[in-house]
Coordinates of C-alpha atoms and ligand atoms in Angstrom, one line a residue:
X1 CA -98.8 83.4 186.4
X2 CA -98.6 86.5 187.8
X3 CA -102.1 88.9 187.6
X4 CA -101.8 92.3 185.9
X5 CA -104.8 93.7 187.0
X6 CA -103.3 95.8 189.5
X7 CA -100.9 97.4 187.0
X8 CA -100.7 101.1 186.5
X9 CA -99.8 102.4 183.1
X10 CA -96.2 103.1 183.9
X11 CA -96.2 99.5 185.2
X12 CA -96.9 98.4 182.2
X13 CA -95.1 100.1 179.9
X14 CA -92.0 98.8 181.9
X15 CA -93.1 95.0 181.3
X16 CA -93.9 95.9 177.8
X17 CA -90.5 97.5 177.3
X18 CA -88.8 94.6 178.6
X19 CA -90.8 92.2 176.7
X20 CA -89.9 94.1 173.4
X21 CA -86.0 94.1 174.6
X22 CA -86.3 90.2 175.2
X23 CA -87.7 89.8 171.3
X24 CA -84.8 92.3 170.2
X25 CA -87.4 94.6 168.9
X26 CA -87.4 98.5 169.4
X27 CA -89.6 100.6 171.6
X28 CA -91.0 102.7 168.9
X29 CA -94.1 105.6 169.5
X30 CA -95.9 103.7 167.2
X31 CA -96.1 100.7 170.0
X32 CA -96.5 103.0 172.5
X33 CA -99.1 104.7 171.1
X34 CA -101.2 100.9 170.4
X35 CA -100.3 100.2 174.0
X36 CA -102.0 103.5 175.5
X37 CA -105.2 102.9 173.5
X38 CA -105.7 99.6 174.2
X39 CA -105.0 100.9 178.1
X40 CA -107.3 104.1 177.6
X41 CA -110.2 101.8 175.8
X42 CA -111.2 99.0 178.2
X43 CA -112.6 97.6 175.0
X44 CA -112.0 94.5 172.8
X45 CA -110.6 95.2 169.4
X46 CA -110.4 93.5 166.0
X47 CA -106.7 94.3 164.7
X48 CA -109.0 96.6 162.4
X49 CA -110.7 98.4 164.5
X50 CA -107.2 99.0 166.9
X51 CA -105.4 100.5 164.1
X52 CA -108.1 102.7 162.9
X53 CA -108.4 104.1 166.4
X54 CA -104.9 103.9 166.9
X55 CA -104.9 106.3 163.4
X56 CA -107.3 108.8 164.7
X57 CA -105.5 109.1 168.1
X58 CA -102.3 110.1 166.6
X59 CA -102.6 110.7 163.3
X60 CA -99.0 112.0 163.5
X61 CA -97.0 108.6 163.9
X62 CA -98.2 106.7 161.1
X63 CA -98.8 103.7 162.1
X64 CA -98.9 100.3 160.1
X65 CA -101.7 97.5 160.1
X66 CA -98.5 95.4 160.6
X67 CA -97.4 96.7 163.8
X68 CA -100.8 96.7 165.0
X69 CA -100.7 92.6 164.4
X70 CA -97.4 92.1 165.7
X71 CA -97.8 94.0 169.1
X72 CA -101.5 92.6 169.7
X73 CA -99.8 89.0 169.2
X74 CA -96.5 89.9 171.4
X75 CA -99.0 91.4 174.0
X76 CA -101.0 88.1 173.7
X77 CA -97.6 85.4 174.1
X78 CA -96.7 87.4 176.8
X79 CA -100.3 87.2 178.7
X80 CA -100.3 91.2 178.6
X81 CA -103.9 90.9 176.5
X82 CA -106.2 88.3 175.6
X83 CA -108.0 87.4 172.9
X84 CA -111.7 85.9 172.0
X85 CA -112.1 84.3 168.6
X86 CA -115.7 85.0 167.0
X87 CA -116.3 82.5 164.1
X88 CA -114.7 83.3 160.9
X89 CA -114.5 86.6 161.5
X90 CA -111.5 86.5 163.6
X91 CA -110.4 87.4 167.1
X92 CA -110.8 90.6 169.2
X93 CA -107.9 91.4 171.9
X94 CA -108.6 93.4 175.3
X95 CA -105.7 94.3 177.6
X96 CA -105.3 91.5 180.6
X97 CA -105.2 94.6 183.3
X98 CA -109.1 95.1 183.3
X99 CA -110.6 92.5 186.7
X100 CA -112.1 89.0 186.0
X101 CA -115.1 88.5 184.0
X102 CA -116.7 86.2 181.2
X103 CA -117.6 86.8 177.7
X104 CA -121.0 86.2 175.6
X105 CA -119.8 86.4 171.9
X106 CA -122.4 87.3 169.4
X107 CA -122.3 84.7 166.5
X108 CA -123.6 86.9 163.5
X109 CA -122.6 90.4 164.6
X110 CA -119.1 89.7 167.1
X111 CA -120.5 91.8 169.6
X112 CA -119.1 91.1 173.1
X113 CA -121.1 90.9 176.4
X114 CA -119.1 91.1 179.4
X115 CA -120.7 89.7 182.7
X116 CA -119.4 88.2 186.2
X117 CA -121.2 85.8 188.3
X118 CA -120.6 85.0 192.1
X119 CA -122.4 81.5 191.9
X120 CA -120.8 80.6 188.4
X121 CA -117.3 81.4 189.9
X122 CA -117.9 80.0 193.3
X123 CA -119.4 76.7 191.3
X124 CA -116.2 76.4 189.4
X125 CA -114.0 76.7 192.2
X126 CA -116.4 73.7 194.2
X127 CA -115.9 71.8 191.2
X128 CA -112.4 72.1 190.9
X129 CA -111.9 71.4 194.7
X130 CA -114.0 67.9 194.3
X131 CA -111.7 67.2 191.4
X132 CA -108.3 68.3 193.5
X133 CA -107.7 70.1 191.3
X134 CA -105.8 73.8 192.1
X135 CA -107.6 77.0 189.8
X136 CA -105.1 79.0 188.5
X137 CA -107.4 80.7 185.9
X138 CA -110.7 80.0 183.8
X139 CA -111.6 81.9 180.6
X140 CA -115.6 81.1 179.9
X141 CA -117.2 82.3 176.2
X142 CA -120.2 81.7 176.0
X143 CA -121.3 81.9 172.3
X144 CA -125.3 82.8 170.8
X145 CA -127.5 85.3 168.9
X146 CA -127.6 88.9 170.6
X147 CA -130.7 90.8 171.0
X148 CA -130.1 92.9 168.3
X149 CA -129.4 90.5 166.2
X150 CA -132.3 88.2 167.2
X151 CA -134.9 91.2 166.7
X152 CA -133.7 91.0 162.6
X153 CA -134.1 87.3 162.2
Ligands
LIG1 ZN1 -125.3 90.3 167.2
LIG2 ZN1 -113.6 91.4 178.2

């Protein structure tokens, strides 16, 4: 798999058109206009919470909760964003351009904690070397009870 994280945003528009060609779907403003967001917000986003910024942004174009869900999903098969479930409440997606790092999901709220570790990175790959095994990629979630949400229990 090739990384993204080097991408610029014309870079990526280019992959996105083509991925949108290859589904025989149109490049519309509308999935433009999800794409920059999600570029210009180094975030992660419920489908909710996309299309309500998405709304504000360009209130001019429109845009449908369905489009929102459809281009998060095509974005996510073609490894162009990932996606952390939280519980019931669903998944968040963040764009696959931003550089490596791990997730703490909060259980009762959703909120996400990003962090990066040498030793937990340089562990995996010493693991993986006793196994013989070649890393090509890890995604780690580590799930729990934020602070916030500890102080109201
Ligand atoms: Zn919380
Ligand atoms: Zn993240």
């Amino acid at each position: 798999m090739k990384s993204i994280e080097s991408l610029s945003y014309d870079e990526l528009l280019l992959t996105f058109k083509t991925i949108l060609r290859s589904n025989n779907l149109k490049f519309t403003a509308q999935r433009e206009a999800i794409l920059r967001t999600l570029y210009d917000h180094p975030d992660h986003f419920t489908p909710e919470n996309l299309y309500l910024l998405v709304k504000q942004k360009y209130p001019e174009l429109n845009t449908g909760i369905t489009t929102v869900y459809r281009t998060l999903n095509l974005l996510e098969e073609n490894k162009l964003a990932t996606s952390l479930s939280f519980g019931t409440q669903g998944k968040k997606f963040e764009l696959s351009n931003k550089p490596h790092h791990d997730h703490m999901i909060c259980e009762e709220c959703g909120v996400i904690v990003e962090f990066e570790d040498p030793n937990i990175e340089d562990l995996q790959q010493k693991i993986a070397k006793k196994h013989n095994f070649k890393l090509t990629d890890h995604l780690m979630q580590l799930y729990g009870i934020c602070e916030a949400c500890q102080q109201k229990q």
